[in-house]
Coordinates of C-alpha atoms and ligand atoms in Angstrom, one line a residue:
X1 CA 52.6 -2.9 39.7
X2 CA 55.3 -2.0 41.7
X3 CA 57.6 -4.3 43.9
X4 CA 60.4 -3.3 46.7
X5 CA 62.9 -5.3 48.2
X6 CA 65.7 -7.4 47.0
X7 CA 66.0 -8.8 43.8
X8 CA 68.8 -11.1 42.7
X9 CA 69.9 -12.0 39.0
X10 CA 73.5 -13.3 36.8
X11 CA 73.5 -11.0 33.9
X12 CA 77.3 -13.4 32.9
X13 CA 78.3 -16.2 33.5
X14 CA 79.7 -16.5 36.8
X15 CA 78.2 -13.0 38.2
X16 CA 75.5 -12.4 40.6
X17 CA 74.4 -9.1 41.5
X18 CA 71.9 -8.5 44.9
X19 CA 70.4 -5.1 44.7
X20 CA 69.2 -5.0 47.9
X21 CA 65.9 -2.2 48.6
X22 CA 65.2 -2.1 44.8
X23 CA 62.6 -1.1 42.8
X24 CA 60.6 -3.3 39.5
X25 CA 57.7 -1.2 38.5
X26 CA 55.8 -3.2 35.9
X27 CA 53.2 -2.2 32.9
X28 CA 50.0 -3.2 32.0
X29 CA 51.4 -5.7 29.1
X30 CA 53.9 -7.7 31.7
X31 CA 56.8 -5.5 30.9
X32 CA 59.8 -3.5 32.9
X33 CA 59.4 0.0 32.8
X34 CA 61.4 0.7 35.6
X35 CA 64.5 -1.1 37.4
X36 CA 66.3 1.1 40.4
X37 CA 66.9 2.2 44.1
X38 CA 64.4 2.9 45.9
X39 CA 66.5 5.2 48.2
X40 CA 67.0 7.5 45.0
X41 CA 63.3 6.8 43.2
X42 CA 61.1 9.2 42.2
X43 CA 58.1 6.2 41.9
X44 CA 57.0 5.7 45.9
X45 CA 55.7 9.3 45.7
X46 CA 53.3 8.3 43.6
X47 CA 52.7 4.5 43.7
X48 CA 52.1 2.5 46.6
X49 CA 54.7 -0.6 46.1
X50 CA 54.3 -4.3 46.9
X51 CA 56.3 -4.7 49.5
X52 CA 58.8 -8.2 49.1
X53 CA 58.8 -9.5 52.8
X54 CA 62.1 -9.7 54.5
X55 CA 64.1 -13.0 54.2
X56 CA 63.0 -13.1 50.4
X57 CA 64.2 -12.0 47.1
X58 CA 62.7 -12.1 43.4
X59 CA 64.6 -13.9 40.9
X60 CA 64.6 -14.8 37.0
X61 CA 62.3 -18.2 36.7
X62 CA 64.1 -21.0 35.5
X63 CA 64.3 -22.4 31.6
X64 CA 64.0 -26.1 30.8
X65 CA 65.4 -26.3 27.3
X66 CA 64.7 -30.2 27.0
X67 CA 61.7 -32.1 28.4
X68 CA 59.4 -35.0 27.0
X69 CA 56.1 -33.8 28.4
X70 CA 54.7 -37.6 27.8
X71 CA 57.4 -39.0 28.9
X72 CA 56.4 -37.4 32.5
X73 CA 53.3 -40.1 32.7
X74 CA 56.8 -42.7 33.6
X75 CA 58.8 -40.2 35.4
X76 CA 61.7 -42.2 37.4
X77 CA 61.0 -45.7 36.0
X78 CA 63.4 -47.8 33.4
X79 CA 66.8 -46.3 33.9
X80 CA 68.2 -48.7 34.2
X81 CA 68.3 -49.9 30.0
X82 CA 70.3 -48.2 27.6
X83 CA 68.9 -45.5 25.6
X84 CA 68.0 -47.2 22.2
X85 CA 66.3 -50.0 24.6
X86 CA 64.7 -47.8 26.9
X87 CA 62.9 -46.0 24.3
X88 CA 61.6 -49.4 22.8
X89 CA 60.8 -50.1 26.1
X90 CA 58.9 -47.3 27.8
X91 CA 59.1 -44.1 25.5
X92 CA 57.3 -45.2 22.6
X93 CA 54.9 -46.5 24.4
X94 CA 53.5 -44.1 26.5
X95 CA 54.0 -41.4 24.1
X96 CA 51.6 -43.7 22.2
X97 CA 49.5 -44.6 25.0
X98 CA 48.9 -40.6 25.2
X99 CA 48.3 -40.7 21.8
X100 CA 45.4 -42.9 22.1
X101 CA 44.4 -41.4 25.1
X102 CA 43.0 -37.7 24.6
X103 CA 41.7 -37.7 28.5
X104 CA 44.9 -39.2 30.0
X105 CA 46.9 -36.9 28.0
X106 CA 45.3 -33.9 29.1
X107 CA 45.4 -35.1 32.8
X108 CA 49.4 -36.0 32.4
X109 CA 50.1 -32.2 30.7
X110 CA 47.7 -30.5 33.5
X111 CA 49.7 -32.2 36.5
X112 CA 53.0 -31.2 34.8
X113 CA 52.1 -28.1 33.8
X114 CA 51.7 -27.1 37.7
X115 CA 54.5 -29.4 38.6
X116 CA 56.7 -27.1 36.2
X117 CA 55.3 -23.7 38.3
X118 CA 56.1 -24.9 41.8
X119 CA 59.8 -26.1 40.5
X120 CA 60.4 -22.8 39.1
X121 CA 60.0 -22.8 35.5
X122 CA 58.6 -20.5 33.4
X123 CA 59.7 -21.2 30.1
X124 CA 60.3 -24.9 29.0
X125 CA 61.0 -26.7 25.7
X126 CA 59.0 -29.4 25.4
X127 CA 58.9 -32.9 23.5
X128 CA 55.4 -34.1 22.3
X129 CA 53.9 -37.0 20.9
X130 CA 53.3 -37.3 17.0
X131 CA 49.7 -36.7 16.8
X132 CA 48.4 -33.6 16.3
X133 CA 45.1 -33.6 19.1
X134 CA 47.7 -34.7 21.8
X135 CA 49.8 -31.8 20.7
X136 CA 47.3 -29.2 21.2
X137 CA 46.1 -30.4 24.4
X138 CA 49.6 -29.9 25.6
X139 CA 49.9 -26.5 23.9
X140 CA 46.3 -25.9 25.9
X141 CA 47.7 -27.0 29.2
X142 CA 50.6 -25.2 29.3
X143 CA 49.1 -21.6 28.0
X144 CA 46.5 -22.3 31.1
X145 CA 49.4 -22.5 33.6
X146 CA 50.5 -19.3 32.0
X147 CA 54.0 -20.2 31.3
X148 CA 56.4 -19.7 28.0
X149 CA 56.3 -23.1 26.1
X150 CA 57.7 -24.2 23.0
X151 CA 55.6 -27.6 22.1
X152 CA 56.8 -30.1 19.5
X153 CA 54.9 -32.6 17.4
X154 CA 57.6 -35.0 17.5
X155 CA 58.6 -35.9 13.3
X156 CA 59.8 -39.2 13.0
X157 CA 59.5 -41.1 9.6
X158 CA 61.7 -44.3 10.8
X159 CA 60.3 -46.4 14.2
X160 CA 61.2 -49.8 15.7
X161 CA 57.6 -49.7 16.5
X162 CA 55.4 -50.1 13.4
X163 CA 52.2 -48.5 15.3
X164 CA 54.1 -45.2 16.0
X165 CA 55.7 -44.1 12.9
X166 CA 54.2 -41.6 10.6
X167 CA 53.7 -43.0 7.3
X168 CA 56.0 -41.0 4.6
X169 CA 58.4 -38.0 5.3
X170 CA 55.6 -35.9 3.3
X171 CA 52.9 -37.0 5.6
X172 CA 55.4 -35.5 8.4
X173 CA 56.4 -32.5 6.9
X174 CA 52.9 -31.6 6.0
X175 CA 51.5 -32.8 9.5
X176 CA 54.6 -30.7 11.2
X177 CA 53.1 -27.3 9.2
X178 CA 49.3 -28.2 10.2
X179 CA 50.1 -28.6 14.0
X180 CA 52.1 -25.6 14.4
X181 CA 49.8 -23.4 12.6
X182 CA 46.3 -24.8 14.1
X183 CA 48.9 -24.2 17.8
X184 CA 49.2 -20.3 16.7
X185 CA 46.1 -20.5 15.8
X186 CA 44.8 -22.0 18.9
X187 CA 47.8 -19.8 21.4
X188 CA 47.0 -16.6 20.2
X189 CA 46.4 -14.2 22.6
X190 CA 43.0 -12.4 21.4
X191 CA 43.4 -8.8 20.1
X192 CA 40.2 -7.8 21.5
X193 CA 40.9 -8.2 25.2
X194 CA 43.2 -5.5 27.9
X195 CA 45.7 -7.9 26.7
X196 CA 46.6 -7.3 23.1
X197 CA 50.1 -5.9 23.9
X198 CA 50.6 -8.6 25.3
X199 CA 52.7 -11.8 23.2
X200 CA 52.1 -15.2 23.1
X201 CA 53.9 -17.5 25.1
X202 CA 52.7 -20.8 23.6
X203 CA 54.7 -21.1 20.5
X204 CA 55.4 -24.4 18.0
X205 CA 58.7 -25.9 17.7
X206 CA 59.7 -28.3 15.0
X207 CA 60.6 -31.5 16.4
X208 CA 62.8 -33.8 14.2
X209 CA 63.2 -36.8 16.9
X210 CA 67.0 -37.5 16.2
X211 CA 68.7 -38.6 13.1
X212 CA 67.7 -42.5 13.8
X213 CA 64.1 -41.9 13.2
X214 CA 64.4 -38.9 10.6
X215 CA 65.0 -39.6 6.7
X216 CA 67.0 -37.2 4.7
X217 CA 63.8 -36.4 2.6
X218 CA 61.9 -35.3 6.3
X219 CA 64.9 -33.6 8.1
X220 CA 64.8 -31.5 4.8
X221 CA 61.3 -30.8 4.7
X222 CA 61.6 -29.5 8.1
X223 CA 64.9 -27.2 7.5
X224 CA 62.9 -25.8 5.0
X225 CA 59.4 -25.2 6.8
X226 CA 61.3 -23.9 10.1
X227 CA 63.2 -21.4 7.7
X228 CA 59.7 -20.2 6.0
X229 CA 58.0 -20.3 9.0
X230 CA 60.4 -18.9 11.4
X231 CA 59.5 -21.7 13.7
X232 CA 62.1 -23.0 16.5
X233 CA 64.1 -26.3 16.1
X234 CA 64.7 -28.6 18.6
X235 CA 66.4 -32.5 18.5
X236 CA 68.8 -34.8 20.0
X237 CA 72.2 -34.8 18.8
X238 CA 75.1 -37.0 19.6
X239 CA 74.0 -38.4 22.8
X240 CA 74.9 -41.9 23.9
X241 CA 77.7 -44.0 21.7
X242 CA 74.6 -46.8 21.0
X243 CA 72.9 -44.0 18.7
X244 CA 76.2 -42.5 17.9
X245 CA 77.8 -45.8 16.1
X246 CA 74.2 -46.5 14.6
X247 CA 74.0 -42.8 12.7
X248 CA 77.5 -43.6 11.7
X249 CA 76.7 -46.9 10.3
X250 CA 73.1 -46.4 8.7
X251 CA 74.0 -42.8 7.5
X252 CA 77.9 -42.7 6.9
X253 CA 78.2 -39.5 8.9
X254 CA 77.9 -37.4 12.0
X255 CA 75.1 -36.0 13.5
X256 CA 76.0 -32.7 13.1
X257 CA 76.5 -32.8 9.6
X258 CA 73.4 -34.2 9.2
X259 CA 71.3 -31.7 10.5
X260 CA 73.7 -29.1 9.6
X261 CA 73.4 -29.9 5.8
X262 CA 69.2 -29.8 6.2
X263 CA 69.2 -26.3 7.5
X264 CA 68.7 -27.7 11.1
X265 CA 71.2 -25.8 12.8
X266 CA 70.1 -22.1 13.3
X267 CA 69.8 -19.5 16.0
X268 CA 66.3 -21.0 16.6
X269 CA 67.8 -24.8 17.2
X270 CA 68.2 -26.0 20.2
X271 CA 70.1 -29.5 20.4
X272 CA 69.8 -31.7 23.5
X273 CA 73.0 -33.4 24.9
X274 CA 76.1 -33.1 22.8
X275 CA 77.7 -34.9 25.0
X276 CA 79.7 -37.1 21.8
X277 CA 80.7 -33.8 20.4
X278 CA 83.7 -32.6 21.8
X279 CA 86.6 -30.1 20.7
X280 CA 89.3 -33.2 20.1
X281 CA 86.6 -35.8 18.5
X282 CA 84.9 -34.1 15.7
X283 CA 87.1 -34.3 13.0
X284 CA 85.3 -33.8 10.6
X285 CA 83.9 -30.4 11.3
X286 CA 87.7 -29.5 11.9
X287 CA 88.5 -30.4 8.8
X288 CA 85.8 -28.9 6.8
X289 CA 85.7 -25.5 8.7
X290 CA 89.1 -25.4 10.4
X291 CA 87.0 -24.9 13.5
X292 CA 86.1 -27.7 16.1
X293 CA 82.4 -28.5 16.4
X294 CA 81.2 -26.1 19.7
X295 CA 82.9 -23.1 17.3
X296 CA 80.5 -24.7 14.5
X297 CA 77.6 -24.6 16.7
X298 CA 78.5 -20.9 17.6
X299 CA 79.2 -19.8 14.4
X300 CA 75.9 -21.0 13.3
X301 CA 73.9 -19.1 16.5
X302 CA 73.2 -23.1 17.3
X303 CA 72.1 -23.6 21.4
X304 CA 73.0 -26.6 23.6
X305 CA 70.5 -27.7 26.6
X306 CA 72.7 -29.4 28.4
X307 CA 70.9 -32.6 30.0
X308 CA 73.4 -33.4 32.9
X309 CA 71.2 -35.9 35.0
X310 CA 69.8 -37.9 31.9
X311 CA 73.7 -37.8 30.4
X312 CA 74.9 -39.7 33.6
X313 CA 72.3 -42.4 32.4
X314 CA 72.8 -42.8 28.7
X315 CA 75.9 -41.2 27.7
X316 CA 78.2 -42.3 31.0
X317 CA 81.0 -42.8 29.0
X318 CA 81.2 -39.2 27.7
X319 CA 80.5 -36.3 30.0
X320 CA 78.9 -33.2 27.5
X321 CA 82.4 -30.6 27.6
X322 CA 80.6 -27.6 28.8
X323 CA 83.3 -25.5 29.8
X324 CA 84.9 -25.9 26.5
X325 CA 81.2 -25.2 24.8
X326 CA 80.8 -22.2 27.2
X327 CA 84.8 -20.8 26.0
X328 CA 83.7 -21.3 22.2
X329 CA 80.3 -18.9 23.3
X330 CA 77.9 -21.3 22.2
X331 CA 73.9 -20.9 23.8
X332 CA 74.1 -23.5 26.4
X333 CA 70.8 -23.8 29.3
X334 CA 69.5 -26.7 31.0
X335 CA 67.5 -29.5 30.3
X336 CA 65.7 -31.7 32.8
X337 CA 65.5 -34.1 30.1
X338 CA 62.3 -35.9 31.6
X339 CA 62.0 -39.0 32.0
X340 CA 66.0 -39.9 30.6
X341 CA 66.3 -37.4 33.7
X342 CA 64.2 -38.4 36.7
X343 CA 64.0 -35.3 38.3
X344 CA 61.5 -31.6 37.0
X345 CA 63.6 -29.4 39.0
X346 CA 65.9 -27.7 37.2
X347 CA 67.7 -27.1 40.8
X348 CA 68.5 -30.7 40.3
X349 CA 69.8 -29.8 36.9
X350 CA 72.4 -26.8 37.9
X351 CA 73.6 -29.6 41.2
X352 CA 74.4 -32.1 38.8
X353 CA 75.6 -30.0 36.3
X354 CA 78.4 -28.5 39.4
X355 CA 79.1 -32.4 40.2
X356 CA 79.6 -33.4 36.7
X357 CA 81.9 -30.6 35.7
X358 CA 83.8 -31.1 39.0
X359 CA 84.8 -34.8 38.2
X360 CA 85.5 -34.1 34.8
X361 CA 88.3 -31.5 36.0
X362 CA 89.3 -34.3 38.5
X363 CA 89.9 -36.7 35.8
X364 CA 91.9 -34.2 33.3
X365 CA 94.1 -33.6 36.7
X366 CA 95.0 -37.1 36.7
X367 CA 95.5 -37.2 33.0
X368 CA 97.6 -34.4 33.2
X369 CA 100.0 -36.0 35.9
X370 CA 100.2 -39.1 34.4
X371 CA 101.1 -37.8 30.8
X372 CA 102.1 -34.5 31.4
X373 CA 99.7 -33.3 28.8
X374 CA 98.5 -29.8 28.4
X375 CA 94.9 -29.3 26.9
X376 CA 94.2 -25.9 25.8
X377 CA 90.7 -27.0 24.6
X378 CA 89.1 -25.3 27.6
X379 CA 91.7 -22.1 27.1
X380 CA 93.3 -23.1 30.3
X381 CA 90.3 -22.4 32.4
X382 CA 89.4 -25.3 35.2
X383 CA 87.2 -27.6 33.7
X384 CA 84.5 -27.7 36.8
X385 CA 81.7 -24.4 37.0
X386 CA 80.5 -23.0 40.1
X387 CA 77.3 -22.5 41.8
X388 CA 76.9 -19.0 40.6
X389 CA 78.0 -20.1 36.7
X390 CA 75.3 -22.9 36.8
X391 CA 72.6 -20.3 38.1
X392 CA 73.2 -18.5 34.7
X393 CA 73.2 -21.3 32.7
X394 CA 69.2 -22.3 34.5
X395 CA 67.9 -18.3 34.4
X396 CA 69.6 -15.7 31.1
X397 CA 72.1 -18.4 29.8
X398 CA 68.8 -20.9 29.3
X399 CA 66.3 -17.3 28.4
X400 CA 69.4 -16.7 25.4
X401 CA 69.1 -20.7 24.1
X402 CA 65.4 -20.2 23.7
X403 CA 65.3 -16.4 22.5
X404 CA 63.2 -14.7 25.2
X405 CA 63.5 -11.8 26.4
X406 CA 62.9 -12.5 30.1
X407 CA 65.8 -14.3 32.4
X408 CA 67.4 -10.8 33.8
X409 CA 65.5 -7.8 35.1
X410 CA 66.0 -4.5 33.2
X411 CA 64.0 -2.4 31.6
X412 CA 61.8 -3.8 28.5
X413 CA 62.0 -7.1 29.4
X414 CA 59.0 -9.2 30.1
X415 CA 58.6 -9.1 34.1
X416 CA 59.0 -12.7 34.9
X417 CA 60.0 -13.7 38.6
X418 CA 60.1 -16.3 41.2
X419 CA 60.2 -15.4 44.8
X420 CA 62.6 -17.6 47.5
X421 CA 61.8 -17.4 50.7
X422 CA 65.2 -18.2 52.5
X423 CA 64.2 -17.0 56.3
X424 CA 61.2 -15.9 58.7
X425 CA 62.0 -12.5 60.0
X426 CA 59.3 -12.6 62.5
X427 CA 60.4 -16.1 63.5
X428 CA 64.1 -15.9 62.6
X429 CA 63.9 -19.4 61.1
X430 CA 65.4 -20.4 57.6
X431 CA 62.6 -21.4 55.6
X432 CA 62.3 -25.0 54.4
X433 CA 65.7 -27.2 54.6
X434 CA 67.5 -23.8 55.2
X435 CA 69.0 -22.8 58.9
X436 CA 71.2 -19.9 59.7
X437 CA 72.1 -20.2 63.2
X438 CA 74.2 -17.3 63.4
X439 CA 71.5 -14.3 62.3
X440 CA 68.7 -16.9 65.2
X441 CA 71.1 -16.4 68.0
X442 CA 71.8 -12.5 67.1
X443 CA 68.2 -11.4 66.8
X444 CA 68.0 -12.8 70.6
X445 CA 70.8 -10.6 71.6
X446 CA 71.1 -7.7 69.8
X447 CA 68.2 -6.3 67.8
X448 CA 70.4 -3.3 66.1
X449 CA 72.7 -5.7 64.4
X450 CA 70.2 -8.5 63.6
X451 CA 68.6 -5.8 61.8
X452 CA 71.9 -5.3 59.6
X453 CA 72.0 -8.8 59.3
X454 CA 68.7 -9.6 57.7
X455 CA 70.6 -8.1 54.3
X456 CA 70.3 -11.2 52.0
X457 CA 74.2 -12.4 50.9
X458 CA 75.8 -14.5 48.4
X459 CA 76.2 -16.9 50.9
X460 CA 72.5 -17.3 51.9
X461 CA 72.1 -17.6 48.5
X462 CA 74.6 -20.2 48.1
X463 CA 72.8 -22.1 50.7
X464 CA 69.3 -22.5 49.0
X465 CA 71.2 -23.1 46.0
X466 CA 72.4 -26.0 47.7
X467 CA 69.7 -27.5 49.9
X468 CA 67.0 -25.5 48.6
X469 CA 63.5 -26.7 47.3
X470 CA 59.6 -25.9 46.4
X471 CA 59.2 -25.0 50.1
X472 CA 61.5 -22.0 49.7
X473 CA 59.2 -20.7 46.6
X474 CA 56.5 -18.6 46.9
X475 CA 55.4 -16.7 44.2
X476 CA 56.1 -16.7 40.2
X477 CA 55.0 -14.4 37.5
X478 CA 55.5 -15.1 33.7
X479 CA 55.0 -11.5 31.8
X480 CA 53.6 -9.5 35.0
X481 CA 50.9 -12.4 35.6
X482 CA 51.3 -14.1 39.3
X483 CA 51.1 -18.2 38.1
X484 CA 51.7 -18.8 42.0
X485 CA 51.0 -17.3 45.1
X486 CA 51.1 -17.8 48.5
X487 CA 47.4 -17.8 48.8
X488 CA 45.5 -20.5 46.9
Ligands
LIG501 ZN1 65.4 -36.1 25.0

C-alpha cells in the first residue's frame, strides 16, 4: 500500500511536525518501508498511491494505558462515592456479574472493543476480571477488532467481597501463569497463513489489582512469573489518600516500595495514577536512593498512565505532578481509566489532562506570591502542558509506556494510523463540530488562494484538538489492516 497526502505526528514532547504531500508506503506484514516527499519520490512511478482526500491527515492512533474493560458494562454511574466505596459498590460487582456471565461478557467486550476503534485507539491496556473464561473472551474480542491489547486477569488474594476473591496467593499465581499462556496460546497469529510476519497484538499482562487486595506471598509470585515470562505489569499505585493511609496502616509502608521490593517495577510495568507520589512527599525513596520517587520510577524504566479524568474523582486532593514526572523522563501515556473515568475517548483524556495541569500551575502561582517560595521540583519549567505536549503523551509518549513500536511514522514501524477529517474541500465546510470561516468565504472569492489555503496548519489542528470528535474520524489501521473505514 501506498498513501499520499498529509500526515501529522509529535516525535517529543511538545513537537508536531505536518509533512504536507507525503508519502507512507506500507509492506505486506503492516510495516513502513518508506516515509518521504512525494515531490522528490521515486515510488509514484511505479505504484499507484491511495490518495488521502484534502481537508484530512493520517495520524498515530491513540494508546489507553489504563482501562477496566468490565467496568465499561457501568460506564458513567457511581461517581459520586469514594474509591474504596465505589469499588464495593459497583466494581466488584459487575466484574463478578461478567464473571458469571460468559454471554454478557462477550457482549460488553464486543461493544467496547468497537467503541475503542471509533474513539481512536489502537492499543489499550486493559483491566479484566479474575476468571480465566472471561479473560479469554476479552482477549478474543479485542484480537477481532484488530487492535493491540494487553489483557489482565486481575490477581487479587484479599476482597471485601468473600464471592470474588481467589482462594490462596498460590491459586493466583498459578491461575495468573495458566491465563496468560492459554491467551498466547489462543492470540497467536497462525504461522501458516500470508500473515506469519506478522506479530501478535493480543498479548497478557499480569494484573496485581493494587497493594490492598495483593499479599506479599502473591505480589511475589507475580514479580517472579512476569520476570520468567517476560510478561507486562500493570497496577494501581498511590491513588486516592482512602487507599493511601490504608497501605500505610495494614502494610507499614508505601506503595512503591511494595511493589518495588516484589520485582513489580520494571520497563514492562505500567502504574495507574501516581497521583500521591510526588517529588516533595516520598521520603522514603529519597532517603533510600537519594533520588525522589518519579527519578525511582525512571531509573527503574517504570511507566505512568496518567488517569486525569478518574484522578479528579478519587484523588481530588492531589493532582498526579506530571510536569515534574515528565522532567525526571519517566514513561507517562494516558489512561481513560473506565469507569473511575466516565469517558473512552482519550481526546477527553489529553483535555483534562491540559485543564488539570493548567490549575495546578495556577495554584503554585498563588503559593509562590503568598510565600515567596521557589520550587525547583519541576526545573523551573511552568507547571501546565500544552495541547501539542498532551498529543504526545495520547500517540508516542503512550506507544513508549506500553513498548510498541507504532505511535510515530518512520520506517520499520508497524503502520498504524487514524485519519481526521477536519474540512470538505468540495463543500468547504469543517467537518463535524469544526468551522473555519475564513478558508469558506475565500474559496467563494478567490479560487487561487483558497487553493493555498487548503494546506492543513497547526492551528486547524489545534481546533479539532479542541472541539473535535468520532465525526472527524474516518479511517484506522493497526499494523497495515484498515479496522475502520468510511464504508461499512
Ligand atoms: Zn484503575
Amino acid at each position: 500500500m501506498l498513501f499520499r497526502g498529509t500526515f501529522v505526528q509529535c516525535p517529543s514532547l511538545g513537537e508536531l511536525e505536518i509533512f504536507d504531500d507525503w508519502l507512507i508506503a506500507v509492506d505486506d506484514s503492516g510495516y513502513i518501508t518508506n516515509f518521504e516527499p512525494a515531490q522528490s519520490s521515486d515510488l509514484l512511478r511505479r505504484n499507484e498511491p491511495i490518495n488521502l482526500p484534502l481537508g484530512t491527515f493520517l495520524l498515530p492512533p491513540f494508546n489507553d494505558l489504563h482501562l477496566h474493560a468490565p467496568q465499561f458494562l457501568y460506564q458513567g454511574n457511581g461517581l459520586d462515592l469514594p474509591l474504596l466505596e465505589w469499588l464495593n459498590q459497583y466494581a466488584f460487582k459487575a466484574e463478578e456479574k461478567l464473571d458469571r456471565d460468559p454471554g454478557l461478557a462477550r457482549t460488553v467486550y464486543r461493544r467496547l472493543g468497537q467503541r475503542l476503534i471509533k474513539a481512536g485507539t489502537g492499543a489499550v491496556c486493559l483491566f479484566g476480571t479474575l476468571k480465566e473464561e472471561t479473560n479469554i473472551i476479552l482477549a478474543e474480542e479485542m484480537q477481532s477488532a484488530g487492535i493491540r491489547a494487553f489483557v489482565g486477569k486481575v490477581s487479587m488474594d484479599i476482597s471485601s467481597r468473600p464471592s470474588y476473591i481467589e482462594a490462596s496467593s498460590s491459586v493466583a499465581i498459578d491461575a495468573a501463569r495458566e491465563f496468560g499462556e492459554k491467551l498466547d496460546r489462543t492470540c497467536s497469529v497462525p504461522s501458516s497463513t500470508i500473515s506469519q510476519s506478522r506479530p501478535q497484538l493480543v498479548h497478557p499482562v499480569i494484573t496485581p489489582r493494587f497493594v490492598p487486595t495483593c499479599s506479599d506471598e502473591l505480589l511475589h509470585g507475580l514479580g517472579a512469573l512476569s520476570e520468567e515470562k517476560g510478561w507486562r505489569v500493570q497496577s494501581h499505585m498511590a491513588e486516592s489518600s482512602d487507599q493511601v493511609e490504608w497501605v500505610k496502616k495494614e502494610r507499614g509502608d508505601d506503595d512503591i516500595h511494595i511493589f518495588e521490593k516484589h520485582n513489580l517495577l520494571t520497563p514492562r510495568t505500567i502504574q495507574a495514577h501516581c497521583t500521591y507520589l510526588s517529588p516533595s512527599s516520598a521520603s522514603l525513596a529519597s532517603q533510600r536512593s537519594s533520588q525522589d520517587p518519579f527519578m525511582l520510577l525512571h531509573h527503574l524504566g517504570t511507566a505512568i498512565a496518567h488517569c486525569p479524568l478518574s484522578n479528579i474523582y478519587f484523588s481530588a486532593s492531589r493532582a498526579f505532578c506530571l510536569r515534574e514526572a515528565l522532567e525526571a523522563q519517566v514513561k507517562v501515556g494516558l489512561g481513560t481509566d473506565i469507569a473511575g473515568g466516565y469517558s473512552l475517548d482519550i481526546m477527553s483524556a489529553m483535555r483534562t489532562a491540559v485543564a488539570v495541569s493548567r490549575v495546578r500551575e495556577g495554584e503554585r502561582d498563588r503559593e509562590r506570591m503568598a510565600l515567596q517560595n521557589i520550587d525547583t521540583s519541576s526545573n523551573g519549567k511552568s507547571l501546565a502542558i500544552d495541547w501539542k505536549e498532551s498529543l504526545f503523551l495520547a500517540t508516542l509518549g503512550g506507544a513508549r509506556a506500553l513498548g510498541v513500536e507504532s505511535g510515530v511514522f518512520k520506517i520499520g514501524a508497524p503502520f498504524d494510523a487514524q485519519q481526521i477529517r477536519l474540512f470538505n474541500s468540495s463543500t468547504r465546510v469543517g467537518a463535524g463540530a469544526l468551522d473555519f470561516f475564513e478558508m469558506e468565504i475565500e474559496a467563494g472569492r478567490n479560487q487561487e488562494k483558497y487553493h493555498k489555503q487548503t494546506c492543513i496548519t497547526k492551528e486547524m489542528i489545534e481546533r479539532w484538538w479542541c472541539i473535535g470528535d468520532e465525526r472527524n474520524r474516518e479511517a484506522m489501521w493497526v499494523q497495515g489492516i484498515e479496522i475502520l473505514g468510511s464504508s461499512p
